[in-house]
Short mmCIF file of C-alpha atoms in Angstrom, two decimals:
data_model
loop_
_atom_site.label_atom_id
_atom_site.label_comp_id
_atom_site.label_asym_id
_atom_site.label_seq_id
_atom_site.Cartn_x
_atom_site.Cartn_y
_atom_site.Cartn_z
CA UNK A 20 68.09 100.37 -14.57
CA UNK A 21 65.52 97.52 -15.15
CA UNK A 22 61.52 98.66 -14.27
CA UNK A 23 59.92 95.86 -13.81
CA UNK A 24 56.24 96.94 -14.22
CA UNK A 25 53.44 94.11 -13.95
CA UNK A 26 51.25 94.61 -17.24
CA UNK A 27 47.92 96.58 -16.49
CA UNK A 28 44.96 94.52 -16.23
CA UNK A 29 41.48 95.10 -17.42
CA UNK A 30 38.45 94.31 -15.39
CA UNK A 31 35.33 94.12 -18.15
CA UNK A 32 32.85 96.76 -17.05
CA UNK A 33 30.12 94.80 -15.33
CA UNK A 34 26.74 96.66 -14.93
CA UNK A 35 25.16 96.24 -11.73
CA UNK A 36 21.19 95.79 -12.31
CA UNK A 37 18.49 96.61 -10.23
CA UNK A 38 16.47 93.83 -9.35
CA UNK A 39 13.85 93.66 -6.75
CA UNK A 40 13.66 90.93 -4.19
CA UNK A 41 11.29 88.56 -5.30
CA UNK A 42 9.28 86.81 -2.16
CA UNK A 43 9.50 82.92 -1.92
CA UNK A 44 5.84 83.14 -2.21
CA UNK A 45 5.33 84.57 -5.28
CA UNK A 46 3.66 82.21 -6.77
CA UNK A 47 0.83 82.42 -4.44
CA UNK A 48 0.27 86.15 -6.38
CA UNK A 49 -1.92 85.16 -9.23
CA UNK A 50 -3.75 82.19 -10.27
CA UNK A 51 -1.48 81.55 -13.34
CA UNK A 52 1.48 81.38 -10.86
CA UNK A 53 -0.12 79.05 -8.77
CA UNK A 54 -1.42 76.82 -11.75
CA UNK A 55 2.25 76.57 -12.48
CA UNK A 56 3.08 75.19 -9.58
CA UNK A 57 0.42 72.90 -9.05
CA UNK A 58 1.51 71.27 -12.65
CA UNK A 59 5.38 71.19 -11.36
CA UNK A 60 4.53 69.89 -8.12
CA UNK A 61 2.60 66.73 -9.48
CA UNK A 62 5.54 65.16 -10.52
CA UNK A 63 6.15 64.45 -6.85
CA UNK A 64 2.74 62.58 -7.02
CA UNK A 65 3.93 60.66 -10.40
CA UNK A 66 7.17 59.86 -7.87
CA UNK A 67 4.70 58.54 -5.48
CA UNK A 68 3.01 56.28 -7.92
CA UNK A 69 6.71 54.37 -8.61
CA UNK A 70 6.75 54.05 -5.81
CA UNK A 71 3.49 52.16 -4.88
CA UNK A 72 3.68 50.21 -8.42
CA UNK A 73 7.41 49.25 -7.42
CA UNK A 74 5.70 47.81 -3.73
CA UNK A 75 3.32 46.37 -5.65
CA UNK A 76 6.02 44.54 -7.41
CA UNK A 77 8.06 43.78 -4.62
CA UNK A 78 4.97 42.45 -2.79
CA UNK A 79 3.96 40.08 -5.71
CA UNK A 80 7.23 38.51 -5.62
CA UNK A 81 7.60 37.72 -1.92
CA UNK A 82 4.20 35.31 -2.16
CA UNK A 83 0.99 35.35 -1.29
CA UNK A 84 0.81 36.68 1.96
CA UNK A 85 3.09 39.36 0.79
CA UNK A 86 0.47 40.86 -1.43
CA UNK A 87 -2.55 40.20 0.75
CA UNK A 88 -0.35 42.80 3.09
CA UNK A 89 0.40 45.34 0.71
CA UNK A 90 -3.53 45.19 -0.42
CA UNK A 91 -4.33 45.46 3.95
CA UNK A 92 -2.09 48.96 3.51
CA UNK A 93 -3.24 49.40 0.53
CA UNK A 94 -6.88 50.08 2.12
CA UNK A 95 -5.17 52.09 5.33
CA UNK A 96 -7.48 55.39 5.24
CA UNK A 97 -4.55 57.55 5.02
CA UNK A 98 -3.18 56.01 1.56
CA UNK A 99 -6.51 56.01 0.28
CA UNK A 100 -6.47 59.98 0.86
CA UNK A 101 -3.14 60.16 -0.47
CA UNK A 102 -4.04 58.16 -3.40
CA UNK A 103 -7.08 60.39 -3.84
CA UNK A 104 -4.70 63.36 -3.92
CA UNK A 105 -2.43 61.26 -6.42
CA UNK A 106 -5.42 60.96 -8.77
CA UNK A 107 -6.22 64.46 -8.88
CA UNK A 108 -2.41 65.50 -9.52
CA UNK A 109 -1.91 62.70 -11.78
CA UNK A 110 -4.78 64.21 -13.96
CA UNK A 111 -3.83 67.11 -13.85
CA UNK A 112 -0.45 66.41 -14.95
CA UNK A 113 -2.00 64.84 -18.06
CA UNK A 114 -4.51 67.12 -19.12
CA UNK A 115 -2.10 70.04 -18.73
CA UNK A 116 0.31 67.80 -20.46
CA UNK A 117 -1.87 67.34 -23.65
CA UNK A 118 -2.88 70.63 -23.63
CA UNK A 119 0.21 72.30 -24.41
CA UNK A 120 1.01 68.85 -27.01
CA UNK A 121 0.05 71.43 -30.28
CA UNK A 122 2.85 73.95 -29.37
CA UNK A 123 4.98 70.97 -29.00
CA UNK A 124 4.24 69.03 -32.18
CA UNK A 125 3.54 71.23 -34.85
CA UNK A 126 1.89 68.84 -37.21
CA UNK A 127 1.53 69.96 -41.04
CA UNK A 128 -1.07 68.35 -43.64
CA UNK A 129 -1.09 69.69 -47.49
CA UNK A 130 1.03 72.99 -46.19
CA UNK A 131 -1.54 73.43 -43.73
CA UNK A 132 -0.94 73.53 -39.89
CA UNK A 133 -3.35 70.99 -38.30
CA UNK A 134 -5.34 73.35 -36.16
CA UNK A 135 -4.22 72.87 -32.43
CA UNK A 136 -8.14 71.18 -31.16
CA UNK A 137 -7.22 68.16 -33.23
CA UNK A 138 -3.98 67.52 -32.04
CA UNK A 139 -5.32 67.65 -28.69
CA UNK A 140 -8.60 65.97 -29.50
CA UNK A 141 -6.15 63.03 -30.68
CA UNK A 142 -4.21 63.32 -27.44
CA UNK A 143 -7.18 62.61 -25.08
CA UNK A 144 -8.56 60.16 -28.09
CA UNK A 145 -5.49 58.42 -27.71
CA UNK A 146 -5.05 58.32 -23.29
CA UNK A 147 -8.86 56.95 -23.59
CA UNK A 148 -8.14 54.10 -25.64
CA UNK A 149 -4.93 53.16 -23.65
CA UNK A 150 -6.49 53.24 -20.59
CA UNK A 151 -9.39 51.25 -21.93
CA UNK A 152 -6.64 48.66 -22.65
CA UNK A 153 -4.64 48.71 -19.54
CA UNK A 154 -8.03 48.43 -18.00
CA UNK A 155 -8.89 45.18 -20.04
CA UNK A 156 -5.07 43.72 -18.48
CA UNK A 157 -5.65 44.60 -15.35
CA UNK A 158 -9.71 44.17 -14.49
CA UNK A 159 -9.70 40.69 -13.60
CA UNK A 160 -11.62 38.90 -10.49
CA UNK B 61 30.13 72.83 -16.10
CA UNK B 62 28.81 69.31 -16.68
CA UNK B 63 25.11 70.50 -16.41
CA UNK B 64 25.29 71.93 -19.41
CA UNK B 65 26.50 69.69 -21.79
CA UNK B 66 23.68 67.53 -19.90
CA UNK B 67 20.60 69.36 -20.24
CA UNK B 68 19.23 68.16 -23.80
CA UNK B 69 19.76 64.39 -22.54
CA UNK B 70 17.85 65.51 -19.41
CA UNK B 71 14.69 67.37 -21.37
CA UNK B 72 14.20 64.44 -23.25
CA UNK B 73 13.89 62.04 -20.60
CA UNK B 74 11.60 64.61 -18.77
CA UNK B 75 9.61 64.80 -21.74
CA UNK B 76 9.45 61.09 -22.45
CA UNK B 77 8.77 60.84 -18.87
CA UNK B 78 6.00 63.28 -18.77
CA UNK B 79 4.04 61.62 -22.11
CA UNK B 80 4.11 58.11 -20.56
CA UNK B 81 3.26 59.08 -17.06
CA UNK B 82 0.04 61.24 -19.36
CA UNK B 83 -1.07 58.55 -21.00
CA UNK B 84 -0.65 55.69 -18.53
CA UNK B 85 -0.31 56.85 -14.72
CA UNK B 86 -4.03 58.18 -14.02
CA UNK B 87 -5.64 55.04 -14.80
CA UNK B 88 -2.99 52.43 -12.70
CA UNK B 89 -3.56 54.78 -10.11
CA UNK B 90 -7.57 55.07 -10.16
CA UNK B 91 -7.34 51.08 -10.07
CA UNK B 92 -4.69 50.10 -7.59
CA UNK B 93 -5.19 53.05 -5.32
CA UNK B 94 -9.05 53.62 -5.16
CA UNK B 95 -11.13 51.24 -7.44
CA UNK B 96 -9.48 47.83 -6.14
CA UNK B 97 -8.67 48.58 -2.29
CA UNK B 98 -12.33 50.45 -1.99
CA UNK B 99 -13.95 47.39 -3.32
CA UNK B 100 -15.75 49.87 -6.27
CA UNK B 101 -14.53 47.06 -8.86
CA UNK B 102 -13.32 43.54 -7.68
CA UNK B 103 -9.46 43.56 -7.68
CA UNK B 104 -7.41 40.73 -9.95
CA UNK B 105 -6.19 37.91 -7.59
CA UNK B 106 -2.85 37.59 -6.93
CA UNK B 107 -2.37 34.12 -9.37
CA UNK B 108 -3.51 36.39 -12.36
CA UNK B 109 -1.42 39.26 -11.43
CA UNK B 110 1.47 37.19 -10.37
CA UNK B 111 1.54 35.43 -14.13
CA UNK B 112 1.33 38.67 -15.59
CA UNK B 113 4.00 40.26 -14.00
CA UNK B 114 6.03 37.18 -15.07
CA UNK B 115 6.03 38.07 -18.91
CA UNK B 116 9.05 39.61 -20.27
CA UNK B 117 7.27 42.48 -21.80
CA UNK B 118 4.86 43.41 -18.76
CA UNK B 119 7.95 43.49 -17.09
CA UNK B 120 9.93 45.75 -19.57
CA UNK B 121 6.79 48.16 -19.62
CA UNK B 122 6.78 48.04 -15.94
CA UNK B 123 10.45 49.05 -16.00
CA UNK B 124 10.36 51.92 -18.32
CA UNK B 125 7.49 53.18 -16.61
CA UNK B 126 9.08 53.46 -13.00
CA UNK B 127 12.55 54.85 -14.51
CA UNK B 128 11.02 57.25 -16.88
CA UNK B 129 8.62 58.73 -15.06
CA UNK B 130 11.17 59.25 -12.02
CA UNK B 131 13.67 61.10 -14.43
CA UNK B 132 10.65 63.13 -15.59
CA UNK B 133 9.98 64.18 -11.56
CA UNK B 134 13.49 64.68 -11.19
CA UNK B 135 13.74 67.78 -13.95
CA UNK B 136 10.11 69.19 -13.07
CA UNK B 137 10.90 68.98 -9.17
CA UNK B 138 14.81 70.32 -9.47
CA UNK B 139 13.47 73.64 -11.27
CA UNK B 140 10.21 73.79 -8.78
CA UNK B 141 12.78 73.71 -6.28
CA UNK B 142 15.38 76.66 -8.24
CA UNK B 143 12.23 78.72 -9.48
CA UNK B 144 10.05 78.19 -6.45
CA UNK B 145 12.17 78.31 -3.40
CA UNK B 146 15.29 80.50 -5.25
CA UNK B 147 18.47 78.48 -2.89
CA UNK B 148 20.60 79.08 -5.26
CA UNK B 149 23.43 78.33 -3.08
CA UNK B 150 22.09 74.63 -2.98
CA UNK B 151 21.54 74.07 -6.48
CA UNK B 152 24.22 71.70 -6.96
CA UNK B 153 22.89 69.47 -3.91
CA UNK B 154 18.98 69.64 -5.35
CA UNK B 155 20.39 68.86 -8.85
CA UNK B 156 22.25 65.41 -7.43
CA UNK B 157 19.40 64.64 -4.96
CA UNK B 158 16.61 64.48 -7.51
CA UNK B 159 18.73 62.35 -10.25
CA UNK B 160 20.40 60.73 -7.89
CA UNK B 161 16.92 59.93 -6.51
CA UNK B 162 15.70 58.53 -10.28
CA UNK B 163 19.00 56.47 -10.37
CA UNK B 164 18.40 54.82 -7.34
CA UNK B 165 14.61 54.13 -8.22
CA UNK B 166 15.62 52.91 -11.31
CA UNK B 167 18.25 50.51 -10.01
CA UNK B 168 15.86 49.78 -7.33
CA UNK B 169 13.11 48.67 -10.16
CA UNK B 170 15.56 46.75 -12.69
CA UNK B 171 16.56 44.88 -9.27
CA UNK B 172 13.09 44.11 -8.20
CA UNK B 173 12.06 43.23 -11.98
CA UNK B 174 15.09 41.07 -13.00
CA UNK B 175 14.70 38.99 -10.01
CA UNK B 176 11.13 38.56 -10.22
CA UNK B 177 10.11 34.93 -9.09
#
């Protein structure tokens, strides 16, 4: 007499924790929260700057009349107040950006850590002098 | 999952993304979208601009700009989206929206820029 007997099989013991429900707003809670999100949502505003710049591009390229178009939209009221928007996200981006550059580069000199306000003192040192010279390309009449 | 294997190619574009669009984005923006079209400082003429955008290396710059700083929104926006909104269920179709999204700007860019005339 054969028993044919399927092998036992194990389920790991999986604990179950308890977890709250977190709202989809909870990042309207604190400040800090909010801050965050601010800072992740201004890469949608970088996004939007491609995309102008690539228009730009586009508009150079098709002639003349092209671009005098694209500088007509350009001064639509609406884009302006989405480009103010832009400008206050896009600095944002940066400052928050260089901010947080000393926990990201941890620079040493003679054994010693650089303290953290030169690293970022070099960081804004540096985004002044390249937009002095992106200025100086594209200031032209 | 190929996520995974992924990510560390992903950060650094982010990050590369993120210092270029730092250092470079607020100014092209305070010119082309408020200084020149509000007439607060007279705007280059389209001859100037034209020859500018002609040189090799403007053009290059202009090209890692655009791609960069679109792979850089597409990590920060795909974990707003996870973190913020918490769809898990459409993770996948956020994660191939926002690079597909960079992939077609960047195509989009290299098209525009190699066939500059």
């Amino acid at each position: 007499m054969t028993e044919t007997r399927q092998p036992a099989r194990y389920t790991e013991y999986h604990p179950r924790w308890y977890r709250s429900r977190v709202s989809t707003w909870w990042w309207l809670a604190q400040w800090p929260y909010l801050k965050f999100i601010l800072r992740e949502i201004s890469s949608v505003f970088v996004a939007w700057f491609v995309v102008v710049l690539l228009l730009q591009i586009r508009a150079l390229s098709r002639g003349s009349e092209a671009y005098a178009a694209f500088e007509r939209w350009l001064q639509n009221p609406l884009i302006v107040l989405l480009n103010m928007i832009t400008l206050f996200f896009v600095v944002f981006h940066a400052v928050t950006w260089f901010n947080v550059a000393p926990r990201a580069m941890a620079i040493r000199f003679r054994g010693k850590r650089v303290p953290d306000f030169w690293i970022v003192g070099a960081n804004y040192a540096a985004w002044a002098a390249v937009s002095l010279v992106l200025a100086w390309f594209l200031v032209r009449s | 999952m190929a996520k995974q294997s992924n990510e560390p190619v992903l950060w650094a574009l982010f990050s590369a993304g993120g210092v270029f669009a730092a250092f470079v984005i607020p100014v092209h923006l305070f010119l082309i979208g408020l200084a020149f079209p509000l007439g607060w400082i007279p705007a280059p003429g389209y001859e100037y601009l034209h020859a500018l955008v002609r040189l090799p290396l403007a053009r290059l710059y202009v090209f890692a700009l655009c791609s960069l700083a679109l792979f850089h929104w597409a990590h920060r926006f795909r974990y707003t989206l996870y973190d913020g909104l918490q769809i898990k269920h459409l993770n996948e179709l956020i994660f191939f929206c926002c690079y597909g999204g960079a992939i077609l700007g960047t195509v989009w860019a290299g098209y525009l820029l190699w066939n500059f005339r």
